[in-house]
GROMACS .gro file of N, CA and C in nm:
model
  108
    1MET      N    1 -16.318  10.690 -22.076
    1MET     CA    2 -16.350  10.672 -22.220
    1MET      C    3 -16.230  10.605 -22.293
    2LEU      N    4 -16.114  10.620 -22.236
    2LEU     CA    5 -15.993  10.568 -22.303
    2LEU      C    6 -16.004  10.416 -22.319
    3TYR      N    7 -16.053  10.352 -22.216
    3TYR     CA    8 -16.060  10.202 -22.225
    3TYR      C    9 -16.156  10.160 -22.336
    4LYS      N   10 -16.256  10.243 -22.359
    4LYS     CA   11 -16.356  10.210 -22.468
    4LYS      C   12 -16.287  10.212 -22.601
    5TYR      N   13 -16.207  10.310 -22.628
    5TYR     CA   14 -16.138  10.317 -22.757
    5TYR      C   15 -16.040  10.202 -22.771
    6LYS      N   16 -15.975  10.168 -22.661
    6LYS     CA   17 -15.884  10.053 -22.661
    6LYS      C   18 -15.955   9.927 -22.700
    7ALA      N   19 -16.071   9.906 -22.641
    7ALA     CA   20 -16.152   9.786 -22.667
    7ALA      C   21 -16.190   9.780 -22.813
    8LEU      N   22 -16.230   9.896 -22.871
    8LEU     CA   23 -16.267   9.904 -23.009
    8LEU      C   24 -16.151   9.862 -23.099
    9ASP      N   25 -16.029   9.910 -23.065
    9ASP     CA   26 -15.913   9.871 -23.141
    9ASP      C   27 -15.889   9.722 -23.138
   10ILE      N   28 -15.910   9.664 -23.020
   10ILE     CA   29 -15.890   9.517 -23.002
   10ILE      C   30 -15.996   9.445 -23.088
   11CYS      N   31 -16.118   9.492 -23.091
   11CYS     CA   32 -16.226   9.431 -23.173
   11CYS      C   33 -16.182   9.431 -23.318
   12LYS      N   34 -16.126   9.544 -23.362
   12LYS     CA   35 -16.080   9.549 -23.503
   12LYS      C   36 -15.971   9.446 -23.529
   13GLU      N   37 -15.882   9.424 -23.434
   13GLU     CA   38 -15.774   9.324 -23.450
   13GLU      C   39 -15.836   9.185 -23.460
   14VAL      N   40 -15.944   9.162 -23.385
   14VAL     CA   41 -16.009   9.029 -23.387
   14VAL      C   42 -16.061   9.000 -23.532
   15VAL      N   43 -16.112   9.106 -23.595
   15VAL     CA   44 -16.168   9.090 -23.732
   15VAL      C   45 -16.048   9.058 -23.830
   16VAL      N   46 -15.935   9.127 -23.806
   16VAL     CA   47 -15.822   9.107 -23.893
   16VAL      C   48 -15.757   8.969 -23.874
   17TYR      N   49 -15.739   8.934 -23.747
   17TYR     CA   50 -15.677   8.802 -23.714
   17TYR      C   51 -15.785   8.701 -23.694
   18ARG      N   52 -15.827   8.633 -23.800
   18ARG     CA   53 -15.929   8.529 -23.788
   18ARG      C   54 -15.876   8.402 -23.731
   19ASP      N   55 -15.746   8.386 -23.733
   19ASP     CA   56 -15.683   8.263 -23.684
   19ASP      C   57 -15.708   8.249 -23.533
   20ILE      N   58 -15.718   8.361 -23.462
   20ILE     CA   59 -15.740   8.359 -23.319
   20ILE      C   60 -15.887   8.338 -23.296
   21PRO      N   61 -15.925   8.242 -23.202
   21PRO     CA   62 -16.068   8.222 -23.172
   21PRO      C   63 -16.130   8.352 -23.119
   22ARG      N   64 -16.237   8.396 -23.191
   22ARG     CA   65 -16.297   8.524 -23.157
   22ARG      C   66 -16.367   8.519 -23.022
   23ILE      N   67 -16.432   8.410 -22.994
   23ILE     CA   68 -16.509   8.399 -22.867
   23ILE      C   69 -16.412   8.407 -22.749
   24GLU      N   70 -16.299   8.334 -22.760
   24GLU     CA   71 -16.199   8.332 -22.653
   24GLU      C   72 -16.141   8.473 -22.633
   25PHE      N   73 -16.117   8.546 -22.743
   25PHE     CA   74 -16.059   8.679 -22.739
   25PHE      C   75 -16.155   8.777 -22.673
   26VAL      N   76 -16.283   8.767 -22.713
   26VAL     CA   77 -16.387   8.854 -22.656
   26VAL      C   78 -16.404   8.827 -22.510
   27THR      N   79 -16.395   8.703 -22.469
   27THR     CA   80 -16.411   8.668 -22.327
   27THR      C   81 -16.298   8.735 -22.246
   28ARG      N   82 -16.178   8.734 -22.301
   28ARG     CA   83 -16.063   8.794 -22.233
   28ARG      C   84 -16.085   8.945 -22.219
   29ILE      N   85 -16.143   9.009 -22.325
   29ILE     CA   86 -16.170   9.151 -22.319
   29ILE      C   87 -16.271   9.182 -22.209
   30ASN      N   88 -16.378   9.097 -22.202
   30ASN     CA   89 -16.479   9.120 -22.099
   30ASN      C   90 -16.422   9.105 -21.959
   31ASN      N   91 -16.329   9.017 -21.940
   31ASN     CA   92 -16.264   8.998 -21.809
   31ASN      C   93 -16.180   9.121 -21.774
   32ASN      N   94 -16.114   9.176 -21.870
   32ASN     CA   95 -16.027   9.297 -21.845
   32ASN      C   96 -16.114   9.422 -21.833
   33TYR      N   97 -16.218   9.429 -21.911
   33TYR     CA   98 -16.305   9.548 -21.908
   33TYR      C   99 -16.450   9.506 -21.883
   34PRO      N  100 -16.485   9.480 -21.758
   34PRO     CA  101 -16.617   9.436 -21.723
   34PRO      C  102 -16.727   9.545 -21.742
   35ASN      N  103 -16.681   9.672 -21.758
   35ASN     CA  104 -16.773   9.779 -21.770
   35ASN      C  105 -16.846   9.782 -21.906
   36ILE      N  106 -16.785   9.716 -22.004
   36ILE     CA  107 -16.838   9.717 -22.140
   36ILE      C  108 -16.961   9.630 -22.145
   0.00000   0.00000   0.00000
């Protein structure tokens, strides 16, 4: 469950940092956490 909370925190960062491409960031998260 720890990785889930970590992913949620990352998602929040994506909303805050709009300069970073969201799709690219989400793809990286999916690669690191394929269980989501």
